[in-house]
Coordinates of C-alpha atoms in Angstrom, one line a residue:
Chain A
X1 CA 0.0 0.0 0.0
X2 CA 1.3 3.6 -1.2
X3 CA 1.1 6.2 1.9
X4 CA 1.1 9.5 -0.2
X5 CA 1.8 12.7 1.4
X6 CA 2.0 15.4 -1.3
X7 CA -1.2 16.8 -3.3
X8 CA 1.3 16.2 -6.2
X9 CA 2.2 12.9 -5.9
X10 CA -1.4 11.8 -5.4
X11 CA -2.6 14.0 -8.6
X12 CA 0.2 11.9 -10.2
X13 CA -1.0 9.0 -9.7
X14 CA -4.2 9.4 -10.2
X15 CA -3.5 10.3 -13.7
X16 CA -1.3 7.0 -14.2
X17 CA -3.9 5.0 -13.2
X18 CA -6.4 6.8 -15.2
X19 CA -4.3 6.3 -18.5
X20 CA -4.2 2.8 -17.8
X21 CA -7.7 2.8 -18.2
X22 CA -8.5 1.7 -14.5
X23 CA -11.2 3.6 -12.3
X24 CA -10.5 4.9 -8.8
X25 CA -12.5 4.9 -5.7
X26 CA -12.1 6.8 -2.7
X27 CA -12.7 6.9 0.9
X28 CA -12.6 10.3 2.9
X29 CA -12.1 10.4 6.3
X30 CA -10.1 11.4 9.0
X31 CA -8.7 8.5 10.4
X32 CA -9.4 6.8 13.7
X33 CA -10.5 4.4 11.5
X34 CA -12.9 1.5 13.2
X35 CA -14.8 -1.0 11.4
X36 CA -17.6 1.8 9.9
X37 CA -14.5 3.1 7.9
X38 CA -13.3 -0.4 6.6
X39 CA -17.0 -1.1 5.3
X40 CA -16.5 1.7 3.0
X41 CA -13.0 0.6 1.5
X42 CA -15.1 -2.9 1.0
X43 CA -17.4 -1.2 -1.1
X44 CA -15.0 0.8 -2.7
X45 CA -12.8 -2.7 -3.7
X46 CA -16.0 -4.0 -5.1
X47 CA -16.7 -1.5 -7.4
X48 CA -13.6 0.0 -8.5
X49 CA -10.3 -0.9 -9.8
X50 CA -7.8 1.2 -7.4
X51 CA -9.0 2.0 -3.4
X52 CA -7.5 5.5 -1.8
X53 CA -8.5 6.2 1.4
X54 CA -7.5 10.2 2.3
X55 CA -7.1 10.4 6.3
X56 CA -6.7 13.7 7.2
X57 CA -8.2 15.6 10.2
X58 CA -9.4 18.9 8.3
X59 CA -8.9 22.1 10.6
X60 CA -11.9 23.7 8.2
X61 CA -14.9 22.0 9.5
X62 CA -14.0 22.2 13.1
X63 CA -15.3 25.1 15.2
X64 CA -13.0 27.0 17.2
X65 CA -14.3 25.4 20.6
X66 CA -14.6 21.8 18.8
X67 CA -11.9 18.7 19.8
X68 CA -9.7 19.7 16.6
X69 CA -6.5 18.9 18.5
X70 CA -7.6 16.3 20.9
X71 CA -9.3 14.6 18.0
X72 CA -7.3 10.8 17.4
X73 CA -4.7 10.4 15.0
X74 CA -3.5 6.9 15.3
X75 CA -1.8 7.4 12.0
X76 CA 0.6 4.1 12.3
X77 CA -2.1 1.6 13.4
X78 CA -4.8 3.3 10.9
X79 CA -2.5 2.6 7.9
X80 CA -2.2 -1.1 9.0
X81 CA -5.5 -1.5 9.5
X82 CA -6.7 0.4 5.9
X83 CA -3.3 -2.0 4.2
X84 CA -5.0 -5.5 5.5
X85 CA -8.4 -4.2 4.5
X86 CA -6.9 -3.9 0.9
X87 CA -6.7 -0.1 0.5
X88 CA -4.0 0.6 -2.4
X89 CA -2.9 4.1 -1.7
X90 CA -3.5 6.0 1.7
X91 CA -3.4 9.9 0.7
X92 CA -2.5 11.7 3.9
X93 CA -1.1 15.5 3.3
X94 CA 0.0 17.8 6.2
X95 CA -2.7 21.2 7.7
X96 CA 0.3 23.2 5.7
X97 CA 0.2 20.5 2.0
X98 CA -4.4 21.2 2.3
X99 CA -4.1 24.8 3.3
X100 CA -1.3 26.7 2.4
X101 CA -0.3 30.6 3.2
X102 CA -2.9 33.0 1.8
X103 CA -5.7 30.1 1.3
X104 CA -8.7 31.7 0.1
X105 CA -11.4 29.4 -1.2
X106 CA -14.6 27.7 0.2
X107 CA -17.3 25.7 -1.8
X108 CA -20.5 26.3 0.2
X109 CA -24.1 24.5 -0.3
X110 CA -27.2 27.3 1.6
X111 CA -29.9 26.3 3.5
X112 CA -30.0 22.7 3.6
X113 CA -26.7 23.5 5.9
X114 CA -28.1 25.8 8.5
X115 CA -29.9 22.8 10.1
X116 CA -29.8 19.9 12.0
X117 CA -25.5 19.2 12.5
X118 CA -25.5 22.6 10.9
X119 CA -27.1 25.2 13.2
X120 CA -24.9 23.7 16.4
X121 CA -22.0 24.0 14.5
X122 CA -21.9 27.1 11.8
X123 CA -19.1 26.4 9.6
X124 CA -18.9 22.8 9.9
X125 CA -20.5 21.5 6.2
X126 CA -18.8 24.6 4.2
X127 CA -15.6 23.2 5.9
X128 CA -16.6 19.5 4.9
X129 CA -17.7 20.4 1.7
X130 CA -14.3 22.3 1.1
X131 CA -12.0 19.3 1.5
X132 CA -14.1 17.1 -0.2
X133 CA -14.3 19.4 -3.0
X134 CA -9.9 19.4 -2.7
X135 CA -10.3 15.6 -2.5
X136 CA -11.9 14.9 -5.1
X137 CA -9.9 17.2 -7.7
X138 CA -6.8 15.8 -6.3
X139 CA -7.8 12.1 -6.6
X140 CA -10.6 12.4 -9.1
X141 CA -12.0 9.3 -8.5
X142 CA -15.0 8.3 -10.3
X143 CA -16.6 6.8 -6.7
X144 CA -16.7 8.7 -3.4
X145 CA -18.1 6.5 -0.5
X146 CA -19.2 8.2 2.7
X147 CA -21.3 6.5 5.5
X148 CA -24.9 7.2 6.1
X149 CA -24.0 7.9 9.8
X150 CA -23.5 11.4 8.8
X151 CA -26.6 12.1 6.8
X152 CA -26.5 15.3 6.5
X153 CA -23.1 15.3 5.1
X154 CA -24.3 12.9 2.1
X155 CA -27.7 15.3 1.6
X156 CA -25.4 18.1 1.8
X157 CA -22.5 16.5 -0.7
X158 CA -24.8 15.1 -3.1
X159 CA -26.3 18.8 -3.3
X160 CA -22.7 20.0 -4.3
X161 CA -21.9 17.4 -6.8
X162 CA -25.5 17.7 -8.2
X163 CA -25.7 22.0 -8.2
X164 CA -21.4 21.9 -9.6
X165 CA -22.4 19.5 -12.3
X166 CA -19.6 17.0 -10.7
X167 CA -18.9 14.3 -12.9
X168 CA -19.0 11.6 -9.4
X169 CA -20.9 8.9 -8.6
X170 CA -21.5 9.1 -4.4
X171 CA -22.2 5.8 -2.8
X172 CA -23.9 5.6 0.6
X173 CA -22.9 2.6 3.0
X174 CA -25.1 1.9 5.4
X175 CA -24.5 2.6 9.3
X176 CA -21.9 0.1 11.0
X177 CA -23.0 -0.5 14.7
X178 CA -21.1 -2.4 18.1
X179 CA -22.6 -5.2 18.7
X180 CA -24.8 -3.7 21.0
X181 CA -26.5 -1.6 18.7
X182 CA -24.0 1.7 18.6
X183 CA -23.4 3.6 15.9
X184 CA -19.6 3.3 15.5
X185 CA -17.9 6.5 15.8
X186 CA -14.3 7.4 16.4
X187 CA -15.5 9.6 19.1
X188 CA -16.9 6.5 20.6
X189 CA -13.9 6.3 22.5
X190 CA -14.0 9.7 24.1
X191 CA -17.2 7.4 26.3
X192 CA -17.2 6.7 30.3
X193 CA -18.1 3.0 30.4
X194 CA -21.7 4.4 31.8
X195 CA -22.4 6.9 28.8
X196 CA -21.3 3.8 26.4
X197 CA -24.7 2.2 28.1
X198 CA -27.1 5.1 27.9
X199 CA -25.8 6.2 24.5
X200 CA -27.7 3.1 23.1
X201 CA -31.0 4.7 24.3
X202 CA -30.0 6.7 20.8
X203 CA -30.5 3.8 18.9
X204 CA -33.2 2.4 20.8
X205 CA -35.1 5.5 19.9
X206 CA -34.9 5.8 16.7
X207 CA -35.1 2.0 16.5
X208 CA -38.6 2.6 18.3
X209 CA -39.5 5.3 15.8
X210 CA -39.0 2.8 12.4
X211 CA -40.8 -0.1 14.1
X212 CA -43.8 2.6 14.4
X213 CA -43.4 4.2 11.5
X214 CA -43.6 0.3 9.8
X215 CA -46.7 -0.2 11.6
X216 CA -48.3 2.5 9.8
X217 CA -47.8 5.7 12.0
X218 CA -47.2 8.8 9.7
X219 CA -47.4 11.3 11.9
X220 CA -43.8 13.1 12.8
X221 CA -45.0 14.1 16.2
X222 CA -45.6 10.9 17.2
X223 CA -42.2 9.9 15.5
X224 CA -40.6 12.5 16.8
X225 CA -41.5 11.7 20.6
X226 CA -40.9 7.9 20.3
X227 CA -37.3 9.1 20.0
X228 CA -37.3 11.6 22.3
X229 CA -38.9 9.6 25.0
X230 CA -36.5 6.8 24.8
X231 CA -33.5 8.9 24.7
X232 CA -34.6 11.3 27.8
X233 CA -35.0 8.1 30.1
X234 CA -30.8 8.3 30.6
X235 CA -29.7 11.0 32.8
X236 CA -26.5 10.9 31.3
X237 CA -27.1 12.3 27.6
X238 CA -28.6 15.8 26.7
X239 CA -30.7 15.7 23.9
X240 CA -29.4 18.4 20.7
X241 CA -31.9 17.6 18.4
X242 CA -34.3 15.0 17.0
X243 CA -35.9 15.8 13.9
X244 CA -37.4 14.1 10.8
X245 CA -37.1 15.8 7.5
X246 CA -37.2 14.9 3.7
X247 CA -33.9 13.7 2.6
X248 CA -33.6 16.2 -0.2
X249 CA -34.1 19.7 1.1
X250 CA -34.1 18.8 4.8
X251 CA -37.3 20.3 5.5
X252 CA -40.0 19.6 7.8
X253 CA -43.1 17.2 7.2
X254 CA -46.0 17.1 9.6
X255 CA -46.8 13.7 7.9
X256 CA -44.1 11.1 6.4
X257 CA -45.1 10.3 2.8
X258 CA -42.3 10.6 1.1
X259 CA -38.9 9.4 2.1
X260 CA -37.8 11.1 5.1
X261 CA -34.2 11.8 7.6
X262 CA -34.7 10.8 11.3
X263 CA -32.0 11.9 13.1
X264 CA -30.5 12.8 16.5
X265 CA -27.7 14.3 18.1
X266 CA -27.0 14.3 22.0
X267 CA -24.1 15.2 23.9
X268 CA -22.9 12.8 27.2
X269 CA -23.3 15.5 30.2
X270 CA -20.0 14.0 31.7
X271 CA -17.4 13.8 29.1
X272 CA -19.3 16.4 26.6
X273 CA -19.0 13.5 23.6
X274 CA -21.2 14.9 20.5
X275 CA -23.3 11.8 19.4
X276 CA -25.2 11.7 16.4
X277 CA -27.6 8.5 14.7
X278 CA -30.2 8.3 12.2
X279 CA -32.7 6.2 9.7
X280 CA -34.1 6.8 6.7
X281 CA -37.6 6.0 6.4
X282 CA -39.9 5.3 3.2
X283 CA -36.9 5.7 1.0
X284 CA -32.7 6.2 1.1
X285 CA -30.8 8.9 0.8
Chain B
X1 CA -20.0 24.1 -35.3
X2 CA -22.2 22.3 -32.6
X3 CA -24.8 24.4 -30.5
X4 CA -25.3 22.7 -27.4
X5 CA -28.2 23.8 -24.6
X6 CA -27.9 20.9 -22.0
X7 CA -25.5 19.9 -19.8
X8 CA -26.2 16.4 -20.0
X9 CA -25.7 16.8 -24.1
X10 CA -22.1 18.9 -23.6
X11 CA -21.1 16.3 -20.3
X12 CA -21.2 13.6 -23.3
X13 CA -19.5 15.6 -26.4
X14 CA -17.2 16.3 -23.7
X15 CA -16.0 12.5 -22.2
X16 CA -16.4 11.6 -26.3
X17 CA -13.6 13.8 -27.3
X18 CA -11.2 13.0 -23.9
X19 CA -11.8 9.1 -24.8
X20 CA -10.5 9.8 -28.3
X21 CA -7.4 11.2 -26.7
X22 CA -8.3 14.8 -27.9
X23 CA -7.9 17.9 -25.3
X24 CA -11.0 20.7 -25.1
X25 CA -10.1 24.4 -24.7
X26 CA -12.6 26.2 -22.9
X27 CA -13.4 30.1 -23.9
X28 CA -16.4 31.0 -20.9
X29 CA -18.6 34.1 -22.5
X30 CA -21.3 36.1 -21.6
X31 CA -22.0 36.6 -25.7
X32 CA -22.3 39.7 -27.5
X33 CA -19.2 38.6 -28.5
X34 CA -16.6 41.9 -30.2
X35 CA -12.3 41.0 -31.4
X36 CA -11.7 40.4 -28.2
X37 CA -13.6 37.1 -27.5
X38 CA -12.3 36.2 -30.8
X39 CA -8.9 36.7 -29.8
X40 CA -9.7 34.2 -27.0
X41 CA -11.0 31.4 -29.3
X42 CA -7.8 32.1 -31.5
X43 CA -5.4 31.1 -28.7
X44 CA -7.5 27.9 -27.3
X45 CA -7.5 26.5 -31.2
X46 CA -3.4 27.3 -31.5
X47 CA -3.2 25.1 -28.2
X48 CA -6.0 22.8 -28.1
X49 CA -7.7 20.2 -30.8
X50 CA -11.2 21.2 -30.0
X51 CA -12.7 24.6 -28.7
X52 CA -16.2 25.0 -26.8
X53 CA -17.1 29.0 -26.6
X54 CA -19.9 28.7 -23.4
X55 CA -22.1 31.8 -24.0
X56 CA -24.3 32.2 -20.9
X57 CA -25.7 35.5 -19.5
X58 CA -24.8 34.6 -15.6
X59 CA -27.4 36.6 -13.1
X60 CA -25.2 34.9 -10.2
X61 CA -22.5 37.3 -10.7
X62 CA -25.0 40.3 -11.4
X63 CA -25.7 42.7 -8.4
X64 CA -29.8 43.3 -8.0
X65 CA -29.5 47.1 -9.6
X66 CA -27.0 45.8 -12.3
X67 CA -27.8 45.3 -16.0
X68 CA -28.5 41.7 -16.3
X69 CA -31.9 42.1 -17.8
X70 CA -30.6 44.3 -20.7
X71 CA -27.5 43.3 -21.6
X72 CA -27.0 42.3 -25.2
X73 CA -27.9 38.9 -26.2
X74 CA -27.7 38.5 -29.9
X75 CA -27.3 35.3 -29.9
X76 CA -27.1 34.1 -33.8
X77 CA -25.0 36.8 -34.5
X78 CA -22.6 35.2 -31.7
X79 CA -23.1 31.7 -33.5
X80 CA -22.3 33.0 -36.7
X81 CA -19.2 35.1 -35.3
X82 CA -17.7 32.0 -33.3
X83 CA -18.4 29.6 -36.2
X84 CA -16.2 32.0 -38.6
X85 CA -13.5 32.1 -35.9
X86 CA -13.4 28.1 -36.0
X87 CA -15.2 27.6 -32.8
X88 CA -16.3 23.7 -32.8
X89 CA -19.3 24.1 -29.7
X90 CA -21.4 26.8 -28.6
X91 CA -22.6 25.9 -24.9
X92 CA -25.4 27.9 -24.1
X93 CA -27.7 26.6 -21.5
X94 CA -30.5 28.3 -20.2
X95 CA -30.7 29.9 -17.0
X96 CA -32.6 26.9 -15.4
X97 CA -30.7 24.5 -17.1
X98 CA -27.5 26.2 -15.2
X99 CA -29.6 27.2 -12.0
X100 CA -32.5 24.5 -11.5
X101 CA -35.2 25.1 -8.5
X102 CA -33.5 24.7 -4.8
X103 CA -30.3 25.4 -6.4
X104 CA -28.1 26.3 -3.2
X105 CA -23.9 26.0 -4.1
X106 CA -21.8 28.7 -4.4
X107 CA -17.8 28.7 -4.6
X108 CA -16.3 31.9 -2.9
X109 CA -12.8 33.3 -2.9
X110 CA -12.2 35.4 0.0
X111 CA -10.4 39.2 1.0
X112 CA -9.1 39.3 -2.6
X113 CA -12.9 39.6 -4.3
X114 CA -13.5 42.2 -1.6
X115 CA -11.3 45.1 -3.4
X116 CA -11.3 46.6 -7.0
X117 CA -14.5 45.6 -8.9
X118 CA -15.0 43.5 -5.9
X119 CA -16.2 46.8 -3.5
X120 CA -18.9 48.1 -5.9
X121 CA -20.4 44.7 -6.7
X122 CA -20.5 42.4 -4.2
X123 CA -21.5 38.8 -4.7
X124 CA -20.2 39.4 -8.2
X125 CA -16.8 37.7 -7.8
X126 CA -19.0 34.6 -6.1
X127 CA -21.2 34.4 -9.1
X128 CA -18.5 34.4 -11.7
X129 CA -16.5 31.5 -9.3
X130 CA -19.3 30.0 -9.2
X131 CA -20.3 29.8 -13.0
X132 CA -16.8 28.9 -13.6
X133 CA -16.9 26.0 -11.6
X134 CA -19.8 24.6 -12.9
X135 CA -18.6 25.5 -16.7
X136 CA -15.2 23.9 -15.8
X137 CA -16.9 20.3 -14.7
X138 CA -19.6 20.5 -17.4
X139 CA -17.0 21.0 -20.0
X140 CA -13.9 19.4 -19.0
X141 CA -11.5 21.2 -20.2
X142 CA -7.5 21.0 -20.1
X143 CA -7.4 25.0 -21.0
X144 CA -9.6 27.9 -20.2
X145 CA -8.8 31.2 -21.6
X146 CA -9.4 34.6 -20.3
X147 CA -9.0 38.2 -21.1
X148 CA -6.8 40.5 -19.0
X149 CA -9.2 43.2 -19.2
X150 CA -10.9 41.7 -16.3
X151 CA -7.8 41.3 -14.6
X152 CA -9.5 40.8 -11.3
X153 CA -11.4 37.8 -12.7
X154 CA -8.3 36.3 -13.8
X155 CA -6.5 36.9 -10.2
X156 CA -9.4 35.3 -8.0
X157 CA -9.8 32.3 -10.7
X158 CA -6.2 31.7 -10.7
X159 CA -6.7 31.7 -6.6
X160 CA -9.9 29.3 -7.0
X161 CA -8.1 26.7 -9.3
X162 CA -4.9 26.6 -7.2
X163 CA -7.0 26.6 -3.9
X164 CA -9.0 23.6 -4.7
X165 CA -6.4 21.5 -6.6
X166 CA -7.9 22.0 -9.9
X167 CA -6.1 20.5 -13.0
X168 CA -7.2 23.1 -15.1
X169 CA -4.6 25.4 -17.0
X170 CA -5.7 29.2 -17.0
X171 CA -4.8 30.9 -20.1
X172 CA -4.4 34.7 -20.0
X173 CA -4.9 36.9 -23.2
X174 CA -4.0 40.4 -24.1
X175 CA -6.5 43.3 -23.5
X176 CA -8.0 43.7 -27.1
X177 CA -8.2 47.5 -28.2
X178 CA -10.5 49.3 -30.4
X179 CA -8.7 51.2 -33.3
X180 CA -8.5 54.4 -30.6
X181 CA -7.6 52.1 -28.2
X182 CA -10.6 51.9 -25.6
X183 CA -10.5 48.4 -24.4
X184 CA -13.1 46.0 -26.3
X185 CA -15.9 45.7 -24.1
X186 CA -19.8 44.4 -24.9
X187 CA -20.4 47.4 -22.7
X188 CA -18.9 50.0 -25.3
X189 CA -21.6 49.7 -27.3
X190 CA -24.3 51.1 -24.4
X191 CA -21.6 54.6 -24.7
X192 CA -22.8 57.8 -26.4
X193 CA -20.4 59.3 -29.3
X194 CA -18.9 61.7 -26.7
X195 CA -18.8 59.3 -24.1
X196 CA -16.7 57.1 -26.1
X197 CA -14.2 59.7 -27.2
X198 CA -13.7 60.9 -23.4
X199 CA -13.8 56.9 -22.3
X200 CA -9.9 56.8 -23.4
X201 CA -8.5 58.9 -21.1
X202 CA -8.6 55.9 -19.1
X203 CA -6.3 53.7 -21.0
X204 CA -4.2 57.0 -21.8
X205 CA -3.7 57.9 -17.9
X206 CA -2.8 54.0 -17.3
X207 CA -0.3 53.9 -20.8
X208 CA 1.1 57.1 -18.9
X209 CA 1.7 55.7 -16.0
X210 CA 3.2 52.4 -17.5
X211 CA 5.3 55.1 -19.0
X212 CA 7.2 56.8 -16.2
X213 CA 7.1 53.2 -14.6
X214 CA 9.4 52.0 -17.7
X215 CA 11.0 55.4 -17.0
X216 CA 11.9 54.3 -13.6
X217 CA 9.3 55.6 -11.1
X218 CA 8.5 53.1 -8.2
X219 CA 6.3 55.2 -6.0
X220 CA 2.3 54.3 -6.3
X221 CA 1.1 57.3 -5.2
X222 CA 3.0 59.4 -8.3
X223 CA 2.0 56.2 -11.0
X224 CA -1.7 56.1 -9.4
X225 CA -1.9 60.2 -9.9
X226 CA -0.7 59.8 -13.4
X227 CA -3.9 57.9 -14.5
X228 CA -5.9 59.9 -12.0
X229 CA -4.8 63.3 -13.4
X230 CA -5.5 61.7 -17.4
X231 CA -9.4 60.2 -16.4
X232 CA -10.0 63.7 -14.5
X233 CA -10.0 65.9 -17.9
X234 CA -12.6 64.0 -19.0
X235 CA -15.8 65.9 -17.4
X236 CA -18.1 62.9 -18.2
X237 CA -16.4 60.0 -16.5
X238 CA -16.1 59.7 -12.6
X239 CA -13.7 57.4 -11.2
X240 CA -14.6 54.5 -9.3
X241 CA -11.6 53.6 -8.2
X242 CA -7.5 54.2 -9.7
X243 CA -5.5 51.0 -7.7
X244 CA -2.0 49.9 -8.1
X245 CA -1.8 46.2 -6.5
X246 CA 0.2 43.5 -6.0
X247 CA -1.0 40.7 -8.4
X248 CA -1.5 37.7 -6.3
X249 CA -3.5 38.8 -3.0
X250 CA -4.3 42.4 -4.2
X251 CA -3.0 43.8 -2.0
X252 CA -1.7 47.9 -1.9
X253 CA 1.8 48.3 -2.6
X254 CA 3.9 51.6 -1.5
X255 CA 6.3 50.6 -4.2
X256 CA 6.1 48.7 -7.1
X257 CA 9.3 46.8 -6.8
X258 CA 7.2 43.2 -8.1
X259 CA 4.7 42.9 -10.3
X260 CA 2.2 45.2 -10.1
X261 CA -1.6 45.2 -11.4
X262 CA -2.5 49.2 -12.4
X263 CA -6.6 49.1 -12.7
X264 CA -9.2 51.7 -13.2
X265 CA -13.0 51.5 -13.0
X266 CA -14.7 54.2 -14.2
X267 CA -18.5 55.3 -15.4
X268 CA -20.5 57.9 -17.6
X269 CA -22.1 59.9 -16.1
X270 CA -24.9 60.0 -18.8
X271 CA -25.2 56.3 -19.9
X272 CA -24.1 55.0 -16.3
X273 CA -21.7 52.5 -18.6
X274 CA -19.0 51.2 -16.1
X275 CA -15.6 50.8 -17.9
X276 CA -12.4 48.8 -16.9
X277 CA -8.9 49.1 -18.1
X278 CA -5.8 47.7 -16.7
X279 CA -2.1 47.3 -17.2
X280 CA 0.5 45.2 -15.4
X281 CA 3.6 46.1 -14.6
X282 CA 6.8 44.4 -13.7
X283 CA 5.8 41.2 -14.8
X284 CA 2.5 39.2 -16.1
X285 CA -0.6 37.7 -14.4

């Protein structure tokens, strides 16, 4: 596996292997990589010739008060784990390599941004859709894969590549869970042993809100508090927000009849851990 | 020559002529095309094997008092201009076809699109990014040519391209004079007779200051009053602004000792025509 630090280098290659008439996939993230991650470079090795994974922790969609420099970088022990999951090149540039002196530019999609993820952290998707946006012109692969953990992200970058006219195809992998029910995260780890339990009343709730919403219930009220209700039985977890939304334009629906976003985010009260989960229901994204 | 209204139609003609191992020049327009455009078209078919003029009126990059609804559109006369100039594709969408309902990305450059044209007209430097973005992915080009009348245009595009890892090579062309040497512009033609006349003082302050410049003055203050002092004998122009700039972050230089972007904004005071003129000095763009 090629570990590729320079925007160069990887432009390089991806031209090689694009002469050679091979197609290349790629798989954004920024590192801390745990099983969630890995599903994605599966998918990506079943549908395209060459895998790159970028890990890179991008400064631009962290706020100032966010865990930017206590976030994990495990760099060593990612690499071995993205080389035995059959990665091919691991692009990794420096803060300096992404964003040089006088950087300037920022791709940012309205609206659809200002809610949700968005309205707790202003900033956060024009920063995500930024580096993708660099990613994606330095790798041009003809596949980006990001995990539907982050919904709002794949609404949000699916807008971009649909309003810019981008010539790539943006797979969705479904959530990856612990084995008792969690949605993996790298901040996962961040969790007191007690919040781990409670932060699967998350899950429970929105696992609650599909089983009703299969039963026939429409109404996003009722949706709404069958979340709510399992979540606010820990004393642990604050709720953020629980919502449900169409998956295009992220707006509200008294009644679910077309495909639709549950998702919530909660913070732990003890260690302040940002948690976020979702389904889609009557639909995908 | 091809005239092509959808994206979906040019995205095709496009990956057609890469896979046959032929590179596209890209010449973006806003029509009403005059010697100058044509100039453009000239250089992309002495470097590339096929040329695509886009001719698209963008109201992104118009302010809300500006002249988008009446600025020139003769559109067959274009065709038949760019056809006689050995154009192989016209790309003109329409408006919807370029901006569809919930349409919500934008691509911005910062501090540099604040100054120069950038002070009068804001959002104007985030329409034309944006535009440009979308014409560069539609289009695919390896070359896009611009003219260094809009020399600010050609600074923040540069600053887009390299900012977000773009492999796209930006091709500068000469300003493009009329006989009397008022720089070609689809504007010109809005001028009255005596408007016209007086509207060269503004490339004859700016030739006088590129004068004592070769002469050996470095101070900004005595090059800036040199264009100032030729635009002020006119008594139906105002100046909008006279600036002397570095040409990479724009930014105000006591003395010109590398290269140096001299531009003047100006407008009738009758016709309310805004006219732009520029030299650079020192060096190139």
């Amino acid at each position: 596996m090629k570990i590729i630090k320079s925007v160069a280098e990887m432009k390089n290659l991806s031209s090689t292997i694009h002469r050679s008439g091979s197609s290349i996939g790629l798989v954004p993230t920024m590192g801390a990589l745990h099983k969630g991650h890995l599903s994605l470079l599966e998918r990506i090795n079943n549908c395209c010739d060459y895998s790159v994974m970028s890990i890179f922790v991008n400064p631009a969609q962290f706020g100032p008060k966010e865990d930017f420099s206590k976030y994990p970088r495990p760099f060593d022990i990612d690499c071995e784990k993205a080389q035995a999951a059959g990665c091919d090149a691991v692009f990794a540039p420096s803060d300096d390599e992404m964003y040089p002196k006088n950087y300037s530019t920022y791709v940012n999609v309205e609206n659809i941004t200002e809610r949700l993820c968005g309205a707790s952290r202003p900033g956060h998707f024009r920063g995500v859709t930024t580096v993708v946006m660099k990613l994606f012109n330095i790798v041009n692969p003809q596949v980006a894969v990001f995990g539907q953990k982050d919904a709002q992200q794949v609404i949000v970058l699916k807008r971009m590549v649909h309003d810019l006219n981008m010539s790539i195809n943006i797979d969705v992998a479904p959530i990856v869970r612990e084995d008792d029910g969690l949605a993996m995260s790298s901040r996962n780890m961040y969790l007191t042993q007690e919040e781990h339990r409670d932060a699967l009343m998350i899950y429970k709730g929105i696992k609650a809100a599909q089983d009703i919403y299969i039963a026939g219930e429409r109404s996003s009220n009722v949706l709404n508090d069958a979340v709510r209700n399992e979540i606010m039985k820990s004393e642990l977890i604050d709720i953020e927000y629980v919502e449900i939304f169409d998956t295009v334009q992220l707006q509200k629906m008294e009644y679910v009849l077309s495909p639709a976003l549950i998702a919530a985010a909660c913070r732990t009260k003890q260690s302040k851990t940002r948690l976020i989960d979702n389904c889609v229901i009557g639909g995908t994204l």
